[in-house]
Amino acid sequence: MLNLLTAERIKLARSKKLILVLAILSLLPIIQAVNSKMVVNYGTELIQAKDTVINGATGILMMEKNGLTVLLVMCTFIGFFIGEEFQNGTIRNALSLGRSRTHYYLSKLVIASLLTLIGVLAMTAIGVISFTSVLGFGEFAEIDNYSLYVIKTFITLYLLILANVSIYVMISFLTKNSSISLVWSFLYTIGTGFGAGIFLETEHFKQVTYWFTESFLFYSDFAKTTDIAKYPEMILVSLITIVLSSTIGILLFNRTDLK
């Protein structure tokens, strides 16, 4: 397992995909901070319920503000990261050396998870710094213990995104093709992100919406105490999604014939 992770790290370090992903996630908060400053200069007042991040203190919500972008960037990266292994036949090199398919699958999941963590850490930190520079650190309404809130919010948001990353990894291993993986990952992202919201309009199936982690990410207000109280539920749904998707992905990958 450690040898696989080392090999993945070396391959990724030489990949332009890594630089592209980190560049997008790092530049985005800077652009948004400058844009927000320009909007304020033109006399528009930023409202957190609408703009999500309005100063340095609310910069911790960069993951929520850019949730869809992060998911699309990661599903694109994962689609190529794993799909090319099948298309180029390099996956057979690792497996021919006696590596376990389960370990191979988990190594890809771990690398994708670590890249996601590094990416959202950079995005959040740069977001806090950028918005503090142009709009001041300010304050966070209704939050008494800011430090504790920051830790809980970051962990919760990261797990919500990680749950989707695990789905993308599963899809990539099942499709074994970058293009097909991208199509299905996009459809999953859009379908569960916006399609699941249809259930909110019904009385009896309203709770079905929150069987999907993207629903929490897109429809929750992480600045409201009522939604903050749902953090344990968000974490539970995220962990269940990660375990189920990984288990299904590993079981089906172990039964897949490699040509």
Tab-separated table of N, CA and C in Angstrom, residues 107-205:
chain	number	residue	atom	x	y	z
A	107	SER	N	-5.449	3.349	-2.867
A	107	SER	CA	-4.364	4.303	-3.099
A	107	SER	C	-4.850	5.483	-3.938
A	108	LYS	N	-5.690	5.198	-4.936
A	108	LYS	CA	-6.255	6.267	-5.760
A	108	LYS	C	-7.192	7.146	-4.929
A	109	LEU	N	-7.984	6.519	-4.077
A	109	LEU	CA	-8.913	7.265	-3.224
A	109	LEU	C	-8.158	8.151	-2.241
A	110	VAL	N	-7.081	7.623	-1.664
A	110	VAL	CA	-6.290	8.393	-0.702
A	110	VAL	C	-5.648	9.600	-1.383
A	111	ILE	N	-5.067	9.385	-2.563
A	111	ILE	CA	-4.431	10.490	-3.287
A	111	ILE	C	-5.455	11.562	-3.644
A	112	ALA	N	-6.625	11.136	-4.130
A	112	ALA	CA	-7.686	12.091	-4.474
A	112	ALA	C	-8.155	12.848	-3.233
A	113	SER	N	-8.244	12.155	-2.107
A	113	SER	CA	-8.678	12.775	-0.850
A	113	SER	C	-7.657	13.796	-0.362
A	114	LEU	N	-6.367	13.436	-0.446
A	114	LEU	CA	-5.311	14.349	0.002
A	114	LEU	C	-5.227	15.587	-0.891
A	115	LEU	N	-5.375	15.382	-2.200
A	115	LEU	CA	-5.353	16.530	-3.105
A	115	LEU	C	-6.531	17.457	-2.827
A	116	THR	N	-7.692	16.854	-2.570
A	116	THR	CA	-8.868	17.659	-2.229
A	116	THR	C	-8.622	18.461	-0.960
A	117	LEU	N	-8.025	17.818	0.038
A	117	LEU	CA	-7.734	18.496	1.304
A	117	LEU	C	-6.775	19.660	1.097
A	118	ILE	N	-5.698	19.416	0.348
A	118	ILE	CA	-4.718	20.477	0.089
A	118	ILE	C	-5.373	21.618	-0.692
A	119	GLY	N	-6.190	21.260	-1.680
A	119	GLY	CA	-6.850	22.267	-2.502
A	119	GLY	C	-7.803	23.145	-1.719
A	120	VAL	N	-8.656	22.533	-0.882
A	120	VAL	CA	-9.633	23.332	-0.133
A	120	VAL	C	-8.969	24.080	1.019
A	121	LEU	N	-7.867	23.534	1.552
A	121	LEU	CA	-7.107	24.269	2.570
A	121	LEU	C	-6.534	25.551	1.972
A	122	ALA	N	-5.943	25.405	0.788
A	122	ALA	CA	-5.375	26.568	0.104
A	122	ALA	C	-6.471	27.578	-0.232
A	123	MET	N	-7.579	27.086	-0.767
A	123	MET	CA	-8.692	27.972	-1.127
A	123	MET	C	-9.210	28.729	0.092
A	124	THR	N	-9.387	28.031	1.198
A	124	THR	CA	-9.920	28.662	2.404
A	124	THR	C	-8.949	29.682	2.980
A	125	ALA	N	-7.673	29.287	3.079
A	125	ALA	CA	-6.664	30.195	3.646
A	125	ALA	C	-6.499	31.444	2.792
A	126	ILE	N	-6.403	31.244	1.474
A	126	ILE	CA	-6.250	32.392	0.567
A	126	ILE	C	-7.514	33.248	0.585
A	127	GLY	N	-8.667	32.602	0.719
A	127	GLY	CA	-9.925	33.337	0.794
A	127	GLY	C	-9.983	34.232	2.016
A	128	VAL	N	-9.602	33.709	3.167
A	128	VAL	CA	-9.598	34.492	4.408
A	128	VAL	C	-8.639	35.673	4.282
A	129	ILE	N	-7.436	35.394	3.775
A	129	ILE	CA	-6.427	36.455	3.627
A	129	ILE	C	-6.873	37.509	2.620
A	130	SER	N	-7.394	37.064	1.484
A	130	SER	CA	-7.796	37.993	0.416
A	130	SER	C	-8.939	38.894	0.857
A	131	PHE	N	-9.986	38.280	1.444
A	131	PHE	CA	-11.136	39.077	1.863
A	131	PHE	C	-10.791	39.984	3.045
A	132	THR	N	-9.858	39.544	3.899
A	132	THR	CA	-9.413	40.396	4.999
A	132	THR	C	-8.668	41.604	4.446
A	133	SER	N	-7.868	41.386	3.393
A	133	SER	CA	-7.073	42.461	2.798
A	133	SER	C	-7.937	43.541	2.165
A	134	VAL	N	-9.020	43.124	1.504
A	134	VAL	CA	-9.826	44.112	0.761
A	134	VAL	C	-11.067	44.592	1.517
A	135	LEU	N	-11.582	43.756	2.445
A	135	LEU	CA	-12.812	44.126	3.146
A	135	LEU	C	-12.690	44.088	4.663
A	136	GLY	N	-11.517	43.742	5.161
A	136	GLY	CA	-11.318	43.649	6.601
A	136	GLY	C	-11.764	42.299	7.145
A	137	PHE	N	-11.285	41.937	8.330
A	137	PHE	CA	-11.654	40.643	8.907
A	137	PHE	C	-13.106	40.640	9.363
A	138	GLY	N	-13.548	41.749	9.920
A	138	GLY	CA	-14.953	41.869	10.314
A	138	GLY	C	-15.347	40.913	11.416
A	139	GLU	N	-16.563	40.450	11.355
A	139	GLU	CA	-17.072	39.537	12.371
A	139	GLU	C	-18.034	38.549	11.742
A	140	PHE	N	-18.431	37.562	12.547
A	140	PHE	CA	-19.357	36.536	12.086
A	140	PHE	C	-20.579	36.587	13.007
A	141	ALA	N	-21.714	37.012	12.454
A	141	ALA	CA	-22.921	37.184	13.260
A	141	ALA	C	-23.380	35.867	13.870
A	142	GLU	N	-23.852	35.916	15.100
A	142	GLU	CA	-24.459	34.804	15.829
A	142	GLU	C	-23.469	33.704	16.216
A	143	ILE	N	-22.173	33.929	16.008
A	143	ILE	CA	-21.177	32.928	16.374
A	143	ILE	C	-20.420	33.420	17.601
A	144	ASP	N	-20.531	32.673	18.706
A	144	ASP	CA	-19.875	33.067	19.950
A	144	ASP	C	-18.415	32.597	19.988
A	145	ASN	N	-18.212	31.297	19.746
A	145	ASN	CA	-16.861	30.729	19.756
A	145	ASN	C	-16.402	30.534	18.322
A	146	TYR	N	-15.706	31.533	17.788
A	146	TYR	CA	-15.342	31.512	16.368
A	146	TYR	C	-14.368	30.388	16.039
A	147	SER	N	-13.386	30.166	16.889
A	147	SER	CA	-12.370	29.138	16.632
A	147	SER	C	-12.996	27.748	16.526
A	148	LEU	N	-13.893	27.423	17.454
A	148	LEU	CA	-14.569	26.132	17.426
A	148	LEU	C	-15.442	26.013	16.185
A	149	TYR	N	-16.115	27.103	15.839
A	149	TYR	CA	-16.960	27.109	14.646
A	149	TYR	C	-16.136	26.843	13.388
A	150	VAL	N	-14.965	27.465	13.303
A	150	VAL	CA	-14.085	27.289	12.142
A	150	VAL	C	-13.689	25.823	11.981
A	151	ILE	N	-13.291	25.189	13.058
A	151	ILE	CA	-12.865	23.792	13.004
A	151	ILE	C	-14.013	22.882	12.580
A	152	LYS	N	-15.169	23.054	13.216
A	152	LYS	CA	-16.325	22.205	12.897
A	152	LYS	C	-16.805	22.430	11.468
A	153	THR	N	-16.811	23.684	11.043
A	153	THR	CA	-17.299	23.995	9.702
A	153	THR	C	-16.369	23.459	8.627
A	154	PHE	N	-15.067	23.624	8.825
A	154	PHE	CA	-14.106	23.128	7.834
A	154	PHE	C	-14.203	21.613	7.700
A	155	ILE	N	-14.240	20.916	8.824
A	155	ILE	CA	-14.323	19.452	8.796
A	155	ILE	C	-15.604	19.002	8.108
A	156	THR	N	-16.708	19.637	8.447
A	156	THR	CA	-18.001	19.255	7.865
A	156	THR	C	-18.029	19.490	6.361
A	157	LEU	N	-17.597	20.662	5.933
A	157	LEU	CA	-17.591	20.981	4.506
A	157	LEU	C	-16.644	20.065	3.735
A	158	TYR	N	-15.498	19.784	4.327
A	158	TYR	CA	-14.534	18.891	3.655
A	158	TYR	C	-15.111	17.494	3.489
A	159	LEU	N	-15.780	16.989	4.512
A	159	LEU	CA	-16.370	15.652	4.419
A	159	LEU	C	-17.503	15.606	3.393
A	160	LEU	N	-18.272	16.688	3.295
A	160	LEU	CA	-19.334	16.750	2.284
A	160	LEU	C	-18.740	16.666	0.876
A	161	ILE	N	-17.628	17.359	0.671
A	161	ILE	CA	-16.958	17.307	-0.636
A	161	ILE	C	-16.277	15.965	-0.840
A	162	LEU	N	-15.659	15.439	0.223
A	162	LEU	CA	-14.967	14.150	0.122
A	162	LEU	C	-15.926	13.025	-0.232
A	163	ALA	N	-17.144	13.091	0.259
A	163	ALA	CA	-18.140	12.066	-0.063
A	163	ALA	C	-18.369	12.012	-1.571
A	164	ASN	N	-18.402	13.179	-2.209
A	164	ASN	CA	-18.578	13.228	-3.661
A	164	ASN	C	-17.321	12.763	-4.386
A	165	VAL	N	-16.163	13.069	-3.824
A	165	VAL	CA	-14.902	12.599	-4.401
A	165	VAL	C	-14.878	11.073	-4.430
A	166	SER	N	-15.361	10.445	-3.372
A	166	SER	CA	-15.397	8.971	-3.326
A	166	SER	C	-16.334	8.411	-4.398
A	167	ILE	N	-17.414	9.144	-4.684
A	167	ILE	CA	-18.331	8.740	-5.760
A	167	ILE	C	-17.628	8.837	-7.115
A	168	TYR	N	-16.885	9.917	-7.323
A	168	TYR	CA	-16.180	10.097	-8.588
A	168	TYR	C	-15.138	8.994	-8.804
A	169	VAL	N	-14.457	8.618	-7.728
A	169	VAL	CA	-13.472	7.531	-7.824
A	169	VAL	C	-14.172	6.236	-8.217
A	170	MET	N	-15.306	5.957	-7.590
A	170	MET	CA	-16.069	4.752	-7.918
A	170	MET	C	-16.500	4.758	-9.379
A	171	ILE	N	-17.035	5.881	-9.840
A	171	ILE	CA	-17.484	5.997	-11.227
A	171	ILE	C	-16.323	5.776	-12.191
A	172	SER	N	-15.166	6.338	-11.882
A	172	SER	CA	-14.003	6.208	-12.763
A	172	SER	C	-13.532	4.769	-12.861
A	173	PHE	N	-13.575	4.042	-11.748
A	173	PHE	CA	-13.161	2.637	-11.773
A	173	PHE	C	-14.188	1.774	-12.505
A	174	LEU	N	-15.445	2.158	-12.444
A	174	LEU	CA	-16.487	1.366	-13.113
A	174	LEU	C	-16.507	1.618	-14.617
A	175	THR	N	-16.285	2.873	-15.038
A	175	THR	CA	-16.356	3.208	-16.462
A	175	THR	C	-15.051	2.881	-17.191
A	176	LYS	N	-13.917	3.015	-16.483
A	176	LYS	CA	-12.584	2.697	-17.041
A	176	LYS	C	-12.252	3.545	-18.268
A	177	ASN	N	-12.837	4.721	-18.349
A	177	ASN	CA	-12.599	5.603	-19.486
A	177	ASN	C	-12.795	7.045	-19.039
A	178	SER	N	-11.837	7.906	-19.369
A	178	SER	CA	-11.889	9.294	-18.903
A	178	SER	C	-13.136	10.025	-19.373
A	179	SER	N	-13.423	9.923	-20.660
A	179	SER	CA	-14.565	10.656	-21.228
A	179	SER	C	-15.886	10.201	-20.635
A	180	ILE	N	-16.066	8.883	-20.581
A	180	ILE	CA	-17.318	8.344	-20.031
A	180	ILE	C	-17.438	8.690	-18.548
A	181	SER	N	-16.320	8.617	-17.864
A	181	SER	CA	-16.314	8.952	-16.438
A	181	SER	C	-16.728	10.402	-16.210
A	182	LEU	N	-16.218	11.309	-17.065
A	182	LEU	CA	-16.566	12.724	-16.936
A	182	LEU	C	-18.054	12.945	-17.151
A	183	VAL	N	-18.600	12.276	-18.153
A	183	VAL	CA	-20.027	12.429	-18.450
A	183	VAL	C	-20.871	11.986	-17.273
A	184	TRP	N	-20.595	10.797	-16.741
A	184	TRP	CA	-21.396	10.270	-15.633
A	184	TRP	C	-21.168	11.065	-14.342
A	185	SER	N	-19.953	11.531	-14.136
A	185	SER	CA	-19.663	12.335	-12.941
A	185	SER	C	-20.388	13.675	-12.999
A	186	PHE	N	-20.399	14.296	-14.181
A	186	PHE	CA	-21.130	15.556	-14.354
A	186	PHE	C	-22.624	15.341	-14.130
A	187	LEU	N	-23.144	14.262	-14.707
A	187	LEU	CA	-24.569	13.969	-14.560
A	187	LEU	C	-24.921	13.721	-13.095
A	188	TYR	N	-24.056	12.988	-12.396
A	188	TYR	CA	-24.283	12.729	-10.968
A	188	TYR	C	-24.269	14.043	-10.181
A	189	THR	N	-23.283	14.889	-10.473
A	189	THR	CA	-23.145	16.156	-9.748
A	189	THR	C	-24.361	17.053	-9.954
A	190	ILE	N	-24.751	17.221	-11.198
A	190	ILE	CA	-25.894	18.082	-11.507
A	190	ILE	C	-27.196	17.445	-11.022
A	191	GLY	N	-27.329	16.135	-11.236
A	191	GLY	CA	-28.559	15.433	-10.863
A	191	GLY	C	-28.822	15.447	-9.372
A	192	THR	N	-27.802	15.106	-8.575
A	192	THR	CA	-28.000	15.067	-7.120
A	192	THR	C	-27.927	16.456	-6.499
A	193	GLY	N	-27.205	17.357	-7.166
A	193	GLY	CA	-27.073	18.703	-6.617
A	193	GLY	C	-28.316	19.540	-6.800
A	194	PHE	N	-28.905	19.446	-7.975
A	194	PHE	CA	-30.067	20.284	-8.265
A	194	PHE	C	-31.350	19.465	-8.424
A	195	GLY	N	-31.213	18.252	-8.933
A	195	GLY	CA	-32.394	17.402	-9.090
A	195	GLY	C	-32.984	16.973	-7.763
A	196	ALA	N	-32.102	16.728	-6.780
A	196	ALA	CA	-32.588	16.295	-5.462
A	196	ALA	C	-33.430	17.366	-4.786
A	197	GLY	N	-33.210	18.621	-5.176
A	197	GLY	CA	-33.981	19.713	-4.586
A	197	GLY	C	-35.455	19.659	-4.918
A	198	ILE	N	-35.802	18.869	-5.941
A	198	ILE	CA	-37.213	18.716	-6.313
A	198	ILE	C	-38.002	18.107	-5.156
A	199	PHE	N	-37.335	17.227	-4.397
A	199	PHE	CA	-38.013	16.580	-3.278
A	199	PHE	C	-38.414	17.573	-2.191
A	200	LEU	N	-37.714	18.731	-2.152
A	200	LEU	CA	-38.049	19.751	-1.152
A	200	LEU	C	-39.443	20.328	-1.375
A	201	GLU	N	-39.924	20.212	-2.613
A	201	GLU	CA	-41.237	20.750	-2.943
A	201	GLU	C	-42.368	19.801	-2.564
A	202	THR	N	-42.022	18.603	-2.110
A	202	THR	CA	-43.044	17.621	-1.739
A	202	THR	C	-43.121	17.500	-0.224
A	203	GLU	N	-44.232	17.061	0.258
A	203	GLU	CA	-44.440	16.950	1.703
A	203	GLU	C	-43.888	15.651	2.261
A	204	HIS	N	-44.116	14.545	1.535
A	204	HIS	CA	-43.763	13.226	2.069
A	204	HIS	C	-42.338	12.795	1.744
A	205	PHE	N	-41.728	13.379	0.711
A	205	PHE	CA	-40.388	12.949	0.301
A	205	PHE	C	-39.334	14.031	0.532
